[in-house]
Tab-separated table of C-alpha atoms in Angstrom:
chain	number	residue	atom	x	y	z
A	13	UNK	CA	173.469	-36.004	111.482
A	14	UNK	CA	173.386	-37.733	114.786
A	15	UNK	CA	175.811	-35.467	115.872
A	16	UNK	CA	175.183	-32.667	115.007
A	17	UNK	CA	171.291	-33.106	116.610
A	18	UNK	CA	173.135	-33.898	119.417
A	19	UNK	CA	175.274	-31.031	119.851
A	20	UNK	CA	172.474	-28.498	118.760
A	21	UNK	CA	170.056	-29.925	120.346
A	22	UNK	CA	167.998	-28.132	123.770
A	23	UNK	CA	165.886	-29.754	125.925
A	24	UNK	CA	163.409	-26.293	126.158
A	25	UNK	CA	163.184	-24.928	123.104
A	26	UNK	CA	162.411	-20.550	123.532
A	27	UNK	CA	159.110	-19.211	122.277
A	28	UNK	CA	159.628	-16.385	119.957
A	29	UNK	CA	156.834	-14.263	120.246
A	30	UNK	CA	157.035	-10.619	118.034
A	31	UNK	CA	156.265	-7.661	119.152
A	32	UNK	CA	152.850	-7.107	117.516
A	33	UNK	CA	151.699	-10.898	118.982
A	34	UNK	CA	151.904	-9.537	122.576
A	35	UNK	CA	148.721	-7.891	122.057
A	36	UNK	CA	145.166	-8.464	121.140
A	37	UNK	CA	142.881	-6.464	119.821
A	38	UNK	CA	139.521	-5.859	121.939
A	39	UNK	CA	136.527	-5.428	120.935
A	40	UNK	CA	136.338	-1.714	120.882
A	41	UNK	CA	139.761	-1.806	118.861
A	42	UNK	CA	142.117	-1.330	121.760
A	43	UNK	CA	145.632	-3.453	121.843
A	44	UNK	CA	145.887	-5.178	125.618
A	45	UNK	CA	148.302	-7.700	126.648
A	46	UNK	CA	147.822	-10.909	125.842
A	47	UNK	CA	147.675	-13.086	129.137
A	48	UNK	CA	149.896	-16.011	130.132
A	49	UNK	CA	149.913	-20.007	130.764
A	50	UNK	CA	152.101	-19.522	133.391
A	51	UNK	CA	149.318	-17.008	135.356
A	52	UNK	CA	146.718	-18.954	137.500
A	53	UNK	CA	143.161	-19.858	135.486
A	54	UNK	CA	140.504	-17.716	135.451
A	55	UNK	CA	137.871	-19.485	132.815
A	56	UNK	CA	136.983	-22.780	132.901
A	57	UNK	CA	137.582	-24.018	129.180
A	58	UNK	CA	139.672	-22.558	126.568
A	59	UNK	CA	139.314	-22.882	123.184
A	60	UNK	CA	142.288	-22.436	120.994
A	61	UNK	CA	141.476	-22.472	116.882
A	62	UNK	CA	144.466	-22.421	114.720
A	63	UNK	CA	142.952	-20.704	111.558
A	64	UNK	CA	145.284	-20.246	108.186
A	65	UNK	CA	143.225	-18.826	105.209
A	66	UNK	CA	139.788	-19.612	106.834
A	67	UNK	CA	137.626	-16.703	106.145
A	68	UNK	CA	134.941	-19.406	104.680
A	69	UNK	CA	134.872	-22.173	106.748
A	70	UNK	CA	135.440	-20.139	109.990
A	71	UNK	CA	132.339	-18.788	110.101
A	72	UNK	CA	130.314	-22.204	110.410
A	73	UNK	CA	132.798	-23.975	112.713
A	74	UNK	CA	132.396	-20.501	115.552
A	75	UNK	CA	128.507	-20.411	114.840
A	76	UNK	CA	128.261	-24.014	116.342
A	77	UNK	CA	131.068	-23.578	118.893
A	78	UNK	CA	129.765	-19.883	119.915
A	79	UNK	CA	125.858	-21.583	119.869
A	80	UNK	CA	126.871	-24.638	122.146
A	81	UNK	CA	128.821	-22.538	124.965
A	82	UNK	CA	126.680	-20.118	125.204
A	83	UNK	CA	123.968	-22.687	125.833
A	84	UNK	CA	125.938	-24.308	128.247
A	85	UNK	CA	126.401	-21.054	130.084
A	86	UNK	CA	122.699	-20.720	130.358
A	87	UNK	CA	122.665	-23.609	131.672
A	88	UNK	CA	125.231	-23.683	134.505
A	89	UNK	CA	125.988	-19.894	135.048
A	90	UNK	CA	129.241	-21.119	136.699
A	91	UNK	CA	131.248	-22.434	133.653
A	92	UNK	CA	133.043	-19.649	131.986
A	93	UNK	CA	134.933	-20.013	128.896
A	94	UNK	CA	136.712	-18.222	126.003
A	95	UNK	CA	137.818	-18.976	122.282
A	96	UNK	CA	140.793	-18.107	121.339
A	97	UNK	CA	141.414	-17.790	116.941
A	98	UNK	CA	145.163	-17.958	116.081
A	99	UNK	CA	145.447	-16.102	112.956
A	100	UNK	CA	148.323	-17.905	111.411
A	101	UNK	CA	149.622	-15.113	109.059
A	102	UNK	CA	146.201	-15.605	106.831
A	103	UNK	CA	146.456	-13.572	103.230
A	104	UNK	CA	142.639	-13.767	103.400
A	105	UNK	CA	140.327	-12.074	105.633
A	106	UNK	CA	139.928	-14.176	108.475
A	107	UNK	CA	140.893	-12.023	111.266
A	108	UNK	CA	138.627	-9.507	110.132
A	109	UNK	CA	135.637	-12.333	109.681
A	110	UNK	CA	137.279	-13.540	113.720
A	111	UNK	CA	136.966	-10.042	114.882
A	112	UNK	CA	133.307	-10.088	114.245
A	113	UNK	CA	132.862	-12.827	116.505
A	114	UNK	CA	134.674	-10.940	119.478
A	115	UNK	CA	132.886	-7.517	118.979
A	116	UNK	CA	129.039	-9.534	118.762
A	117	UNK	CA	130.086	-11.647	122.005
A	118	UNK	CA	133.063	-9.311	123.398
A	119	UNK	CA	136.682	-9.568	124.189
A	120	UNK	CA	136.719	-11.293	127.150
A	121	UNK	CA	134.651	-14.221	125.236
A	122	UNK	CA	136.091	-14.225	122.112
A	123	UNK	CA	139.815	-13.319	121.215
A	124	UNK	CA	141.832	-12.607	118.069
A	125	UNK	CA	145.930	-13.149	117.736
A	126	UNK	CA	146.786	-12.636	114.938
A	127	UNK	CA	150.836	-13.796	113.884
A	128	UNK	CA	153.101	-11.942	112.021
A	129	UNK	CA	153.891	-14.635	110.063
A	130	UNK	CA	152.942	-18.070	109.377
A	131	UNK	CA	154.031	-20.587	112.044
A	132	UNK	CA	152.258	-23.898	111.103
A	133	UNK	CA	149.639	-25.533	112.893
A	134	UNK	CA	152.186	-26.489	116.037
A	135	UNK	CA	153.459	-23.414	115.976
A	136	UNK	CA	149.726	-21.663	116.095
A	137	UNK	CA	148.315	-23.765	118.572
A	138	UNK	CA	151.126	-22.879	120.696
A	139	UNK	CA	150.821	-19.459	120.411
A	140	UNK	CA	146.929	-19.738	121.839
A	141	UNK	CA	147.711	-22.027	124.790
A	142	UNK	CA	150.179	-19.981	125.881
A	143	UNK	CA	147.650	-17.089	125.865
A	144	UNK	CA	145.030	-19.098	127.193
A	145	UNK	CA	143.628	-18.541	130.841
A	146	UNK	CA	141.281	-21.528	130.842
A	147	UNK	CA	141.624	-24.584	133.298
A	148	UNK	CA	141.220	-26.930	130.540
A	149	UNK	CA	142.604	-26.207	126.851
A	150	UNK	CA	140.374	-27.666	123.862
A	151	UNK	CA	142.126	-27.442	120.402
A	152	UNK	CA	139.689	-27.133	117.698
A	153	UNK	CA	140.331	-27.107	113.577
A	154	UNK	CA	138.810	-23.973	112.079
A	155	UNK	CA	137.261	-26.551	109.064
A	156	UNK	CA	134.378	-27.738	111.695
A	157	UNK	CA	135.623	-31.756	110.690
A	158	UNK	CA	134.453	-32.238	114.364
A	159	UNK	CA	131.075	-31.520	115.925
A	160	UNK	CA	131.935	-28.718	119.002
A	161	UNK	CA	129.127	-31.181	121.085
A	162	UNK	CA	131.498	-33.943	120.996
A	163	UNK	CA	133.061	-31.856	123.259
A	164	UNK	CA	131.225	-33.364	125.641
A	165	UNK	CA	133.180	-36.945	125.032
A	166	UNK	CA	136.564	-35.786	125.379
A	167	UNK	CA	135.630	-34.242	128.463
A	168	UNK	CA	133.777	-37.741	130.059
A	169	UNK	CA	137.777	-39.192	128.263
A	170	UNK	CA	139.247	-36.437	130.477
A	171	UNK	CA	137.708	-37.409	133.549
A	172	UNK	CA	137.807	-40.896	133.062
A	173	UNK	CA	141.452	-40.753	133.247
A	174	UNK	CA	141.566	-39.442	137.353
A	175	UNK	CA	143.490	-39.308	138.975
A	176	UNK	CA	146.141	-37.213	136.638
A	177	UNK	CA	149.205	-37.180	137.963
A	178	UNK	CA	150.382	-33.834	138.637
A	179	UNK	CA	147.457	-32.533	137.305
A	180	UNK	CA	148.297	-33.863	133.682
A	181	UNK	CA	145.718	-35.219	131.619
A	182	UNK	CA	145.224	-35.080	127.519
A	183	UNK	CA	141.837	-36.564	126.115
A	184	UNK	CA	142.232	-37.047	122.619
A	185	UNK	CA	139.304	-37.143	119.768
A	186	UNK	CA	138.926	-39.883	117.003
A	187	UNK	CA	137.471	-40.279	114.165
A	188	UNK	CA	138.938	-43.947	113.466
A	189	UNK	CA	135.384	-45.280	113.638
A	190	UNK	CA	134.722	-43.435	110.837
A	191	UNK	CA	137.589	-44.275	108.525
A	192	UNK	CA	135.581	-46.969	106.283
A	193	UNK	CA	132.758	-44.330	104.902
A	194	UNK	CA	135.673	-41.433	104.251
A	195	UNK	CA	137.594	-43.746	102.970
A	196	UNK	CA	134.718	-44.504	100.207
A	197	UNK	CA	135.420	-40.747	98.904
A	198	UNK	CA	139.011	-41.000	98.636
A	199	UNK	CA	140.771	-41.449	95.495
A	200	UNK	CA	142.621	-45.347	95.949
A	201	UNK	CA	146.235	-42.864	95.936
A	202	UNK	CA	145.101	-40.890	99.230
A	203	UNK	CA	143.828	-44.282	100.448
A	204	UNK	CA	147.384	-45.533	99.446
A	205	UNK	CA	149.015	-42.408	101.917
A	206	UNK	CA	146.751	-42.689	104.391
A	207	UNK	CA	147.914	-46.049	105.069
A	208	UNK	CA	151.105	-45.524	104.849
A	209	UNK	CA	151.195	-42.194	107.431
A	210	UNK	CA	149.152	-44.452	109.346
A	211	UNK	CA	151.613	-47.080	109.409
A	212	UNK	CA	154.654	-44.667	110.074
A	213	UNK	CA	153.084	-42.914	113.088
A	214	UNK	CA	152.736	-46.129	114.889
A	215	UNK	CA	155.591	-47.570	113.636
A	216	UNK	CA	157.767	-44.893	114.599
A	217	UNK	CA	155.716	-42.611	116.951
A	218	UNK	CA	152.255	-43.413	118.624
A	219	UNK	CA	150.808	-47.089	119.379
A	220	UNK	CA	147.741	-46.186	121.250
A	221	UNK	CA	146.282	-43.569	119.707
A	222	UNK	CA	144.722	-44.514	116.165
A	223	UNK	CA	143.889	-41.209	114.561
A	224	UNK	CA	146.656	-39.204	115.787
A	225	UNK	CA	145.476	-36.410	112.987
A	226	UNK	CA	142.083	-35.474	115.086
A	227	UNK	CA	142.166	-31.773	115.328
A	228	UNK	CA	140.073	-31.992	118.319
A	229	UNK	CA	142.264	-32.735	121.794
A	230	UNK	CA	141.499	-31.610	125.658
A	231	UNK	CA	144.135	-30.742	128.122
A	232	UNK	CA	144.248	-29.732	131.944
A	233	UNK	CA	146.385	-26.685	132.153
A	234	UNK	CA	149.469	-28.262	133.512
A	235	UNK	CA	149.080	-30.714	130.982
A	236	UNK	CA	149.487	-28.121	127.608
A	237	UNK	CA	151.993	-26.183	129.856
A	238	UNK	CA	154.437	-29.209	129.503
A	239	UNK	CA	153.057	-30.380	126.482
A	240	UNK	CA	153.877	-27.350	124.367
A	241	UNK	CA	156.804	-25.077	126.685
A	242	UNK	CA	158.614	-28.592	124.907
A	243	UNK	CA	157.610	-28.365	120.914
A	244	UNK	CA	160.467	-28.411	118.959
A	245	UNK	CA	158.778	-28.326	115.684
A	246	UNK	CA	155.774	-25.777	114.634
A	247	UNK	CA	155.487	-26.646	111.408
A	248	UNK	CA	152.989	-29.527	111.816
């Protein structure tokens, strides 16, 4: 096996991107190119939400998210942003409940890309940095397991970390401090896995970081360039 990952392996693995995922639909139902990483920024924050079968828990994670930036607009006319929803080949309706969002607030505010088939959560997010055109990159779970205010910490994280080398910073969320109440509405057998993923990851993977499954992570631009030009795997 060793091998054979050896001799297959690549060190930059190609982004396949379709045809139909090239384009987005605006909000007066016109395709246009979807932007690139690789172009300079031209919003302040983007917000990437990988969505699979989300049509009812959608809805109350962009209503907060929508309601927050749009405050914070108000407030500081200079901070631009946009929100990204990655469609990952849903059988429901959510990129018709998404596209709702972009014709109330419009295109250049709210975006819709929807894939052709289903990536995976990797393979999703990927798909909306790359699309992105924000300075910084928040990923954001469709479910709404993380308040969009506590936005607010990941960016004092962010900029506690300066200076970032090469302009590479990641700020990542946690909800480890929470652990002992959702842990008193498990069933003892999820308990029993959580654990034991738990105990994997930092075996095996990650030391530092203790809830490595916190859908909710900020990156400078440079920072989710190299991050994801280098993901192997999509799946997760």
């Amino acid at each position: 096996i060793c091998m054979i990952a050896h001799i297959t392996a690549i060190k930059m693995p190609t982004l396949h991107r379709h045809e139909e995922e090239k384009f987005f639909v605006n909000a007066e139902g016109r395709k246009e190119s979807v932007p690139s990483i690789h172009d300079p920024p031209t919003k302040e924050l983007s917000v990437v939400v990988p969505s699979y079968n989300e049509e009812d828990r959608l809805p109350l994670m962009m209503d907060e998210a929508l309601d927050f930036l749009e405050k914070r607009q108000k407030q500081d006319p200079s901070f631009t942003y946009e929100v990204i929803v990655v469609d990952d080949g849903s059988k429901d309706q959510t990129t018709k409940v998404a596209m709702k969002y972009c014709k109330k607030y419009g295109s250049d505010k709210v975006r819709v890309l929807s894939l052709v088939k289903n990536r995976g959560k990797g393979g999703a997010v990927r798909m909306g940095v790359f699309s992105s055109r924000g300075k910084k990159i928040l990923m954001a779970d469709a479910d709404g397991a993380t308040k969009f205010a506590d936005i607010e910490k990941v960016e004092e994280g962010l900029k506690n970390l300066q200076p970032w080398p090469n302009q590479m910073a990641i700020s990542c969320g946690s909800r480890a401090h929470l652990e002992k109440d959702s842990i008193a509405k498990r069933s003892y057998f999820r308990t029993l896995l959580m654990y034991g993923f738990h105990f994997l990851v930092r075996f095996l993977c990650v030391k530092e970081i203790r809830d490595t499954q916190c859908g909710f992570k900020l990156l400078t631009r440079e920072a989710a360039l190299r991050t994801f030009s280098a993901l192997h795997v999509e799946r997760w």
